[in-house]
Amino acid sequence: MERIEPELLLTSVPPRTVALGVVATIVGGIAVPLSLPAVCFAVGLAFGHQSLSGPFTVLLAVSGGVALAALIGVTLSLGRELAALRSPRLRRYRTLLYATGFAALVIAWFLLASDAVGWDRLASWLPVVPITWIADLGLLGLTRAEPIGPRPVGAICLFGVSLPLCTVAAIRLADRVWHTDPVGSGTIHRSRSLLGPGRARWLFGGRVSRPVLTVARKRWLQERRVPRGLLTAGYMLLVLPIVYLPLLAAGEILAATPMLLAFVLAVGTGLAFGIELLSVEYPALPLTLTAASSRQFVRGTVLAGTAVGAPVTVAITAVAGVGSPLGPLEAILTALASVPLCLCGVTVAAAIGMDASYRDFRPVPIPFVDTTVYSETGRRSFLKLAVVMTLVGLVCLPALTGYLSPVNEPLATGLGVSIPTVRLLSLVGTVALAIAVSAVSYRRAVRAFEEYTIP
């Protein structure tokens, strides 16, 4: 869709011709590679079932399914483009919508792989899904001496109704997309001066110095415009099985679940705001190195990440704690302990993110959108993600082990104290370790900023 150059084509042909040409191109791109396997499959089934009508029904189902899929894809793509043209806010947050959809697909895959949703229940829904009607249509010619069921007839009706409707919808949407100017925004969507008044100034103005707050506000503005940090934090979806698989196995929220969630969210906060603190400044990195001191830059980065990640982490951890076997006081203290964990995640990620050479930054396209940013590439970037996860995991290890029944019960018996006391002691150990690691990481990040040079 992006390479058809409508400005050139529409000067010689009407939009209907262009839209139909796009559909024909997509159908041809799918049908040509599938034609030979489909014909061989149809002929093989016909010989196996000794049916002359088998190849015709199989080819009818394949060709109709490919055409319908192409039309639906083109219609949805044009509808998305039109919505983006009509809504500046949707155009701005389109990346977030894609990331949310990708996260939902990953979670659905994990649920299926862990048998949380039984395959038997999933199979019971298949008869009402239209795609299975198309499969029944393809097999219709291979079933001899059997009456025609409602699903093959439903597939034929689906083709007869959906193909014309999708064609008309695609033509009309293409005409509107190619002849509609983008709607400008009448408001500035809260994008104000980094030095002027605003919500951040009201919240932190009397507690944080102006240069530190300016660095934080700039980082928030960068993330609002291009949410690359959110996409980087999406790697934590690969770690989510350590949270929900024990829940599925036990059938209830465990005592360690709030701490596991705090770990995942703390690492995600660090990856979102700390690991890319230099690459987001790449276009103006020389100015950043001279305009802000090392302490101001690192403190502003830490403030930006903690102010966003800590409230979310506390809220989610508190909700999980309410449904867990923890008492009210334990749940509250566990939720509050997630704040230093978020601080630790951001400072550790900032210290590791400072270890990046200016020459290592390369233009990298952001997934799902036509936006290019500068970032590290290759194994080094993924090794940094692994190091952040490992270090924050080691910080959380005392609390995670203390919240496990096979660990806290023998300790409580041996020390002569209650199990909640063992949990609180392990939590205190994790908080103390998080503060110590944060202090060390902060000093290292400050020193790395002071020593950073641009060749």
Short mmCIF file of C-alpha atoms in Angstrom, two decimals:
data_model
loop_
_atom_site.label_atom_id
_atom_site.label_comp_id
_atom_site.label_asym_id
_atom_site.label_seq_id
_atom_site.Cartn_x
_atom_site.Cartn_y
_atom_site.Cartn_z
CA MET A 1 0.00 0.00 0.00
CA GLU A 2 2.88 2.38 0.72
CA ARG A 3 4.60 1.83 -2.65
CA ILE A 4 1.78 2.39 -5.14
CA GLU A 5 2.39 6.17 -5.38
CA PRO A 6 -1.28 7.24 -5.62
CA GLU A 7 -0.34 10.84 -6.52
CA LEU A 8 1.06 9.57 -9.81
CA LEU A 9 -1.58 6.95 -10.59
CA LEU A 10 -4.61 9.09 -9.82
CA THR A 11 -3.66 11.55 -12.54
CA SER A 12 -4.37 8.94 -15.21
CA VAL A 13 -6.86 6.41 -13.78
CA PRO A 14 -9.82 6.64 -11.36
CA PRO A 15 -9.48 5.49 -7.73
CA ARG A 16 -11.61 2.41 -8.43
CA THR A 17 -9.07 1.14 -10.93
CA VAL A 18 -6.18 1.78 -8.54
CA ALA A 19 -7.96 0.02 -5.66
CA LEU A 20 -8.86 -2.98 -7.81
CA GLY A 21 -5.27 -3.09 -9.06
CA VAL A 22 -3.98 -3.16 -5.50
CA VAL A 23 -6.33 -6.02 -4.64
CA ALA A 24 -5.37 -7.91 -7.79
CA THR A 25 -1.67 -7.43 -7.01
CA ILE A 26 -2.07 -8.75 -3.48
CA VAL A 27 -4.20 -11.68 -4.61
CA GLY A 28 -1.69 -12.51 -7.30
CA GLY A 29 1.21 -12.28 -4.86
CA ILE A 30 -0.51 -14.83 -2.64
CA ALA A 31 -2.14 -17.01 -5.28
CA VAL A 32 0.87 -17.54 -7.54
CA PRO A 33 3.04 -19.24 -4.89
CA LEU A 34 0.03 -21.24 -3.65
CA SER A 35 -1.28 -22.31 -7.04
CA LEU A 36 1.03 -25.25 -7.68
CA PRO A 37 0.76 -26.72 -4.13
CA ALA A 38 -3.02 -26.21 -4.20
CA VAL A 39 -3.41 -27.98 -7.56
CA CYS A 40 -1.18 -30.87 -6.46
CA PHE A 41 -3.10 -31.15 -3.18
CA ALA A 42 -6.47 -31.11 -4.96
CA VAL A 43 -5.42 -33.71 -7.53
CA GLY A 44 -3.94 -35.93 -4.84
CA LEU A 45 -7.12 -35.82 -2.81
CA ALA A 46 -9.18 -36.52 -5.93
CA PHE A 47 -7.15 -39.61 -6.74
CA GLY A 48 -7.23 -40.77 -3.14
CA HIS A 49 -10.98 -40.38 -2.82
CA GLN A 50 -11.68 -41.29 -6.47
CA SER A 51 -13.76 -38.16 -6.92
CA LEU A 52 -13.85 -36.00 -10.05
CA SER A 53 -15.45 -33.04 -8.33
CA GLY A 54 -12.85 -32.90 -5.53
CA PRO A 55 -10.31 -30.70 -7.38
CA PHE A 56 -12.96 -28.14 -8.28
CA THR A 57 -14.25 -27.70 -4.73
CA VAL A 58 -10.73 -27.52 -3.29
CA LEU A 59 -9.63 -24.91 -5.84
CA LEU A 60 -12.88 -22.97 -5.32
CA ALA A 61 -12.31 -22.86 -1.57
CA VAL A 62 -8.63 -21.86 -1.94
CA SER A 63 -9.24 -19.15 -4.55
CA GLY A 64 -12.25 -17.75 -2.68
CA GLY A 65 -10.41 -17.76 0.64
CA VAL A 66 -7.35 -16.02 -0.84
CA ALA A 67 -9.46 -13.35 -2.53
CA LEU A 68 -11.52 -12.75 0.60
CA ALA A 69 -8.41 -12.53 2.81
CA ALA A 70 -6.78 -10.05 0.42
CA LEU A 71 -9.91 -7.89 0.28
CA ILE A 72 -10.31 -7.88 4.05
CA GLY A 73 -6.65 -6.97 4.46
CA VAL A 74 -6.85 -4.10 1.98
CA THR A 75 -10.09 -2.82 3.54
CA LEU A 76 -8.66 -2.87 7.06
CA SER A 77 -5.47 -1.19 5.91
CA LEU A 78 -7.39 1.59 4.17
CA GLY A 79 -9.68 1.98 7.18
CA ARG A 80 -6.65 2.34 9.43
CA GLU A 81 -5.15 4.99 7.16
CA LEU A 82 -8.41 6.93 7.03
CA ALA A 83 -8.78 6.82 10.81
CA ALA A 84 -5.22 8.11 11.18
CA LEU A 85 -5.94 10.94 8.74
CA ARG A 86 -9.10 11.96 10.59
CA SER A 87 -7.70 11.68 14.12
CA PRO A 88 -4.41 13.35 15.08
CA ARG A 89 -4.47 11.59 18.45
CA LEU A 90 -4.85 8.17 16.85
CA ARG A 91 -2.08 9.06 14.41
CA ARG A 92 0.16 9.89 17.36
CA TYR A 93 -0.60 6.81 19.48
CA ARG A 94 -0.78 4.31 16.63
CA THR A 95 2.41 2.64 17.87
CA LEU A 96 0.86 2.08 21.28
CA LEU A 97 -2.15 0.38 19.71
CA TYR A 98 0.09 -1.94 17.71
CA ALA A 99 2.17 -2.75 20.77
CA THR A 100 -0.98 -3.50 22.77
CA GLY A 101 -2.24 -5.84 20.05
CA PHE A 102 1.12 -7.60 19.90
CA ALA A 103 1.12 -8.02 23.68
CA ALA A 104 -2.40 -9.49 23.55
CA LEU A 105 -1.28 -12.00 20.91
CA VAL A 106 1.74 -13.03 22.98
CA ILE A 107 -0.39 -13.49 26.10
CA ALA A 108 -2.94 -15.51 24.12
CA TRP A 109 -0.16 -17.73 22.80
CA PHE A 110 1.20 -18.32 26.31
CA LEU A 111 -2.28 -19.17 27.57
CA LEU A 112 -2.72 -21.73 24.82
CA ALA A 113 0.75 -23.18 25.32
CA SER A 114 0.18 -23.55 29.07
CA ASP A 115 -3.21 -25.28 28.60
CA ALA A 116 -4.96 -22.53 30.54
CA VAL A 117 -7.58 -22.62 27.79
CA GLY A 118 -8.28 -26.23 26.95
CA TRP A 119 -7.86 -27.30 23.35
CA ASP A 120 -11.15 -29.18 23.66
CA ARG A 121 -12.98 -25.96 24.45
CA LEU A 122 -11.19 -24.20 21.62
CA ALA A 123 -12.14 -26.99 19.20
CA SER A 124 -15.78 -26.69 20.26
CA TRP A 125 -15.81 -23.11 18.92
CA LEU A 126 -14.45 -24.02 15.50
CA PRO A 127 -17.78 -25.01 13.84
CA VAL A 128 -19.05 -21.44 14.17
CA VAL A 129 -15.87 -19.85 12.74
CA PRO A 130 -16.31 -18.96 9.03
CA ILE A 131 -12.84 -20.18 8.11
CA THR A 132 -13.91 -23.74 8.92
CA TRP A 133 -16.83 -23.32 6.53
CA ILE A 134 -14.32 -22.69 3.75
CA ALA A 135 -12.49 -25.89 4.70
CA ASP A 136 -15.76 -27.82 4.58
CA LEU A 137 -16.43 -26.36 1.14
CA GLY A 138 -13.09 -27.62 -0.09
CA LEU A 139 -13.84 -31.12 1.22
CA LEU A 140 -17.37 -31.13 -0.14
CA GLY A 141 -16.45 -32.81 -3.41
CA LEU A 142 -14.58 -35.58 -1.60
CA THR A 143 -17.52 -36.77 0.49
CA ARG A 144 -19.57 -39.17 -1.59
CA ALA A 145 -23.14 -40.16 -0.82
CA GLU A 146 -23.42 -37.57 1.93
CA PRO A 147 -25.91 -34.68 2.01
CA ILE A 148 -24.58 -31.15 1.64
CA GLY A 149 -24.31 -29.63 5.09
CA PRO A 150 -25.04 -26.04 6.09
CA ARG A 151 -21.40 -25.01 6.46
CA PRO A 152 -20.36 -25.47 2.78
CA VAL A 153 -23.48 -23.54 1.81
CA GLY A 154 -22.52 -20.92 4.37
CA ALA A 155 -19.06 -20.64 2.77
CA ILE A 156 -20.61 -20.03 -0.67
CA CYS A 157 -22.94 -17.40 0.81
CA LEU A 158 -19.96 -15.87 2.60
CA PHE A 159 -18.10 -15.52 -0.68
CA GLY A 160 -21.16 -14.20 -2.49
CA VAL A 161 -21.85 -11.52 0.12
CA SER A 162 -18.42 -10.62 1.51
CA LEU A 163 -16.48 -10.31 -1.74
CA PRO A 164 -18.75 -7.62 -3.28
CA LEU A 165 -19.14 -5.78 0.02
CA CYS A 166 -15.40 -5.72 0.72
CA THR A 167 -14.73 -4.61 -2.84
CA VAL A 168 -17.16 -1.69 -2.57
CA ALA A 169 -15.81 -0.78 0.88
CA ALA A 170 -12.21 -0.88 -0.35
CA ILE A 171 -12.99 1.36 -3.33
CA ARG A 172 -14.81 3.94 -1.21
CA LEU A 173 -12.16 3.93 1.51
CA ALA A 174 -9.39 4.27 -1.09
CA ASP A 175 -11.17 7.24 -2.64
CA ARG A 176 -11.48 8.97 0.74
CA VAL A 177 -7.91 8.17 1.80
CA TRP A 178 -6.38 9.44 -1.43
CA HIS A 179 -8.49 12.60 -1.54
CA THR A 180 -8.55 13.52 2.16
CA ASP A 181 -6.03 15.88 3.70
CA PRO A 182 -4.78 15.05 7.22
CA VAL A 183 -6.77 16.78 9.92
CA GLY A 184 -4.57 19.06 11.97
CA SER A 185 -4.85 19.23 15.70
CA GLY A 186 -6.48 22.29 17.19
CA THR A 187 -4.77 21.67 20.52
CA ILE A 188 -1.18 21.00 21.51
CA HIS A 189 -2.10 17.79 23.41
CA ARG A 190 -0.29 18.95 26.56
CA SER A 191 3.05 19.35 24.70
CA ARG A 192 4.25 22.51 26.41
CA SER A 193 7.57 24.16 26.90
CA LEU A 194 10.08 22.20 28.94
CA LEU A 195 10.67 25.29 31.08
CA GLY A 196 7.12 26.60 31.40
CA PRO A 197 4.37 25.71 33.87
CA GLY A 198 2.70 22.34 33.74
CA ARG A 199 1.65 19.33 35.73
CA ALA A 200 5.24 18.19 36.26
CA ARG A 201 6.18 21.63 37.57
CA TRP A 202 3.23 21.53 39.96
CA LEU A 203 4.16 18.06 41.27
CA PHE A 204 7.93 18.31 41.49
CA GLY A 205 8.75 22.02 41.20
CA GLY A 206 9.39 22.57 44.90
CA ARG A 207 11.22 19.29 45.45
CA VAL A 208 13.43 18.92 42.37
CA SER A 209 15.82 21.40 40.85
CA ARG A 210 14.82 23.01 37.59
CA PRO A 211 17.58 21.41 35.44
CA VAL A 212 16.72 17.92 36.74
CA LEU A 213 13.02 18.47 36.11
CA THR A 214 13.78 19.79 32.61
CA VAL A 215 15.68 16.60 31.76
CA ALA A 216 12.77 14.50 33.06
CA ARG A 217 10.19 16.52 31.12
CA LYS A 218 12.21 16.18 27.96
CA ARG A 219 12.36 12.41 28.43
CA TRP A 220 8.59 12.22 28.96
CA LEU A 221 8.02 14.30 25.84
CA GLN A 222 10.31 12.03 23.81
CA GLU A 223 8.42 8.97 24.99
CA ARG A 224 5.03 10.52 24.23
CA ARG A 225 6.08 11.33 20.69
CA VAL A 226 7.80 8.01 19.94
CA PRO A 227 7.11 5.36 22.63
CA ARG A 228 10.28 3.41 21.94
CA GLY A 229 10.77 2.78 25.66
CA LEU A 230 7.41 1.05 25.83
CA LEU A 231 8.41 -1.21 22.95
CA THR A 232 11.74 -1.97 24.63
CA ALA A 233 9.92 -2.87 27.83
CA GLY A 234 7.85 -5.27 25.74
CA TYR A 235 10.71 -7.75 26.01
CA MET A 236 9.45 -8.41 29.54
CA LEU A 237 6.51 -10.25 27.97
CA LEU A 238 8.96 -13.10 27.48
CA VAL A 239 9.44 -13.22 31.26
CA LEU A 240 5.74 -13.17 32.16
CA PRO A 241 5.48 -16.99 32.28
CA ILE A 242 7.37 -16.93 35.60
CA VAL A 243 4.38 -14.99 36.97
CA TYR A 244 1.32 -16.72 35.56
CA LEU A 245 2.52 -20.30 35.11
CA PRO A 246 2.78 -20.83 38.90
CA LEU A 247 -0.68 -19.27 39.21
CA LEU A 248 -2.11 -21.69 36.69
CA ALA A 249 -0.41 -24.64 38.36
CA ALA A 250 -1.61 -23.70 41.85
CA GLY A 251 -5.02 -22.38 40.83
CA GLU A 252 -4.64 -19.34 43.12
CA ILE A 253 -2.49 -16.27 43.70
CA LEU A 254 0.66 -17.27 45.56
CA ALA A 255 2.45 -15.28 48.25
CA ALA A 256 5.38 -14.70 45.89
CA THR A 257 3.19 -13.39 43.04
CA PRO A 258 3.26 -9.69 44.13
CA MET A 259 7.05 -9.83 44.36
CA LEU A 260 7.33 -11.46 40.94
CA LEU A 261 5.14 -8.72 39.47
CA ALA A 262 7.26 -6.07 41.17
CA PHE A 263 10.38 -7.60 39.61
CA VAL A 264 8.88 -7.69 36.11
CA LEU A 265 7.57 -4.13 36.30
CA ALA A 266 10.79 -2.77 37.83
CA VAL A 267 12.87 -4.27 35.02
CA GLY A 268 10.36 -3.00 32.46
CA THR A 269 10.66 0.52 33.90
CA GLY A 270 14.43 0.35 33.66
CA LEU A 271 14.33 -0.87 30.09
CA ALA A 272 11.83 1.82 29.11
CA PHE A 273 13.67 4.83 30.56
CA GLY A 274 17.23 3.84 31.39
CA ILE A 275 18.72 1.51 28.82
CA GLU A 276 18.33 3.98 25.92
CA LEU A 277 19.18 7.22 27.72
CA LEU A 278 21.99 8.06 25.27
CA SER A 279 20.41 6.84 22.05
CA VAL A 280 17.30 9.00 22.54
CA GLU A 281 19.63 12.01 22.79
CA TYR A 282 21.68 11.06 19.73
CA PRO A 283 20.49 13.91 17.42
CA ALA A 284 21.51 16.48 20.04
CA LEU A 285 23.97 14.49 22.14
CA PRO A 286 26.81 17.05 21.88
CA LEU A 287 24.44 19.74 23.17
CA THR A 288 23.16 17.47 25.95
CA LEU A 289 26.70 16.70 27.15
CA THR A 290 27.46 20.40 27.51
CA ALA A 291 24.06 21.79 28.59
CA ALA A 292 23.49 19.51 31.59
CA SER A 293 25.85 18.28 34.27
CA SER A 294 26.30 14.57 34.85
CA ARG A 295 24.29 14.57 38.07
CA GLN A 296 21.46 16.58 36.56
CA PHE A 297 21.18 14.32 33.53
CA VAL A 298 21.23 11.06 35.49
CA ARG A 299 18.88 12.36 38.17
CA GLY A 300 16.45 13.61 35.53
CA THR A 301 16.49 10.22 33.82
CA VAL A 302 15.90 8.43 37.11
CA LEU A 303 13.08 10.82 37.99
CA ALA A 304 11.44 10.30 34.60
CA GLY A 305 11.43 6.52 34.98
CA THR A 306 10.55 6.30 38.66
CA ALA A 307 7.74 8.86 38.48
CA VAL A 308 6.03 6.83 35.74
CA GLY A 309 6.90 3.26 36.74
CA ALA A 310 6.55 3.44 40.53
CA PRO A 311 2.81 4.33 40.73
CA VAL A 312 1.92 1.64 38.18
CA THR A 313 4.06 -0.95 39.97
CA VAL A 314 2.66 -0.08 43.39
CA ALA A 315 -0.93 -0.29 42.14
CA ILE A 316 -0.52 -3.64 40.38
CA THR A 317 1.47 -5.12 43.24
CA ALA A 318 -1.12 -3.96 45.77
CA VAL A 319 -3.99 -5.52 43.80
CA ALA A 320 -2.08 -8.80 43.56
CA GLY A 321 -1.29 -8.63 47.28
CA VAL A 322 -4.94 -8.23 48.20
CA GLY A 323 -5.78 -11.49 46.44
CA SER A 324 -2.76 -13.36 47.83
CA PRO A 325 -2.34 -15.14 51.19
CA LEU A 326 -0.44 -12.09 52.52
CA GLY A 327 -1.95 -10.11 55.34
CA PRO A 328 -3.03 -6.48 54.87
CA LEU A 329 0.18 -5.08 56.38
CA GLU A 330 2.37 -7.42 54.35
CA ALA A 331 0.54 -6.52 51.15
CA ILE A 332 0.99 -2.79 51.81
CA LEU A 333 4.67 -3.13 52.65
CA THR A 334 5.29 -5.33 49.60
CA ALA A 335 3.63 -2.74 47.36
CA LEU A 336 5.67 0.08 48.91
CA ALA A 337 8.86 -1.95 48.51
CA SER A 338 8.34 -1.92 44.76
CA VAL A 339 9.28 1.79 44.71
CA PRO A 340 12.99 1.22 45.52
CA LEU A 341 12.90 -1.70 43.10
CA CYS A 342 11.79 0.65 40.30
CA LEU A 343 14.49 3.09 41.36
CA CYS A 344 17.00 0.25 41.22
CA GLY A 345 15.79 -0.86 37.80
CA VAL A 346 16.18 2.62 36.30
CA THR A 347 19.59 3.33 37.84
CA VAL A 348 21.00 -0.07 36.87
CA ALA A 349 19.70 0.34 33.33
CA ALA A 350 21.09 3.88 33.17
CA ALA A 351 24.53 2.74 34.31
CA ILE A 352 24.56 -0.04 31.73
CA GLY A 353 23.07 2.19 29.03
CA MET A 354 25.89 4.72 29.47
CA ASP A 355 28.33 2.06 28.25
CA ALA A 356 27.66 2.82 24.60
CA SER A 357 30.01 4.29 22.04
CA TYR A 358 28.82 7.12 19.83
CA ARG A 359 29.92 5.11 16.81
CA ASP A 360 27.67 2.16 17.76
CA PHE A 361 24.41 4.02 17.18
CA ARG A 362 22.72 3.12 13.91
CA PRO A 363 19.37 4.10 12.35
CA VAL A 364 16.81 1.47 13.37
CA PRO A 365 13.17 1.39 12.22
CA ILE A 366 10.59 1.27 14.97
CA PRO A 367 8.25 -1.73 14.55
CA PHE A 368 4.76 -1.12 13.16
CA VAL A 369 5.33 2.53 12.14
CA ASP A 370 7.40 4.48 9.63
CA THR A 371 9.71 5.97 12.25
CA THR A 372 13.47 5.61 12.42
CA VAL A 373 15.48 6.16 15.59
CA TYR A 374 19.09 5.68 16.58
CA SER A 375 20.00 2.70 18.72
CA GLU A 376 22.61 0.05 19.28
CA THR A 377 22.31 -3.05 17.15
CA GLY A 378 23.55 -6.61 17.32
CA ARG A 379 24.23 -8.86 20.29
CA ARG A 380 25.42 -6.06 22.53
CA SER A 381 21.98 -4.51 22.94
CA PHE A 382 20.42 -7.84 23.93
CA LEU A 383 23.27 -8.59 26.32
CA LYS A 384 22.51 -5.31 28.08
CA LEU A 385 18.87 -6.33 28.47
CA ALA A 386 19.95 -9.64 29.97
CA VAL A 387 22.36 -7.93 32.39
CA VAL A 388 19.63 -5.57 33.64
CA MET A 389 17.25 -8.48 34.21
CA THR A 390 19.94 -10.49 36.00
CA LEU A 391 21.05 -7.71 38.34
CA VAL A 392 17.53 -6.68 39.31
CA GLY A 393 16.66 -10.35 39.72
CA LEU A 394 19.54 -10.79 42.16
CA VAL A 395 18.29 -7.78 44.12
CA CYS A 396 14.81 -9.34 44.33
CA LEU A 397 16.16 -12.79 45.19
CA PRO A 398 16.04 -12.44 49.02
CA ALA A 399 12.37 -11.43 48.99
CA LEU A 400 11.44 -14.00 46.35
CA THR A 401 13.00 -16.83 48.35
CA GLY A 402 11.58 -15.52 51.61
CA TYR A 403 8.06 -15.57 50.19
CA LEU A 404 8.29 -19.23 49.17
CA SER A 405 6.74 -21.73 51.57
CA PRO A 406 9.52 -24.36 51.23
CA VAL A 407 11.96 -21.67 52.42
CA ASN A 408 10.13 -19.54 54.97
CA GLU A 409 8.53 -22.41 56.90
CA PRO A 410 11.84 -24.11 57.90
CA LEU A 411 13.36 -20.71 58.65
CA ALA A 412 10.42 -19.71 60.83
CA THR A 413 10.68 -23.00 62.72
CA GLY A 414 14.45 -22.74 63.14
CA LEU A 415 14.44 -19.09 64.25
CA GLY A 416 11.35 -19.41 66.39
CA VAL A 417 9.48 -16.62 64.64
CA SER A 418 6.33 -16.44 62.54
CA ILE A 419 6.24 -16.88 58.78
CA PRO A 420 5.14 -13.22 58.21
CA THR A 421 8.22 -12.12 60.15
CA VAL A 422 10.46 -14.14 57.85
CA ARG A 423 8.77 -12.57 54.84
CA LEU A 424 9.21 -9.05 56.19
CA LEU A 425 12.87 -9.67 57.00
CA SER A 426 13.50 -10.92 53.47
CA LEU A 427 11.65 -7.89 52.11
CA VAL A 428 13.81 -5.57 54.22
CA GLY A 429 16.90 -7.31 52.85
CA THR A 430 15.71 -6.76 49.27
CA VAL A 431 14.93 -3.09 49.93
CA ALA A 432 18.34 -2.51 51.52
CA LEU A 433 20.04 -4.27 48.63
CA ALA A 434 18.02 -2.23 46.11
CA ILE A 435 19.07 1.04 47.76
CA ALA A 436 22.73 -0.01 47.85
CA VAL A 437 22.74 -1.16 44.23
CA SER A 438 20.94 2.03 43.19
CA ALA A 439 23.59 4.18 44.88
CA VAL A 440 26.45 2.29 43.24
CA SER A 441 24.73 2.35 39.83
CA TYR A 442 24.00 6.06 40.16
CA ARG A 443 27.67 6.86 40.85
CA ARG A 444 28.77 4.73 37.95
CA ALA A 445 26.29 6.40 35.59
CA VAL A 446 27.43 9.86 36.71
CA ARG A 447 31.08 8.97 36.23
CA ALA A 448 30.38 7.46 32.79
CA PHE A 449 28.55 10.64 31.72
CA GLU A 450 31.46 12.80 32.87
CA GLU A 451 33.97 10.66 30.97
CA TYR A 452 31.84 10.27 27.82
CA THR A 453 33.49 11.57 24.70
CA ILE A 454 32.35 11.95 21.10
CA PRO A 455 35.03 11.01 18.57
#
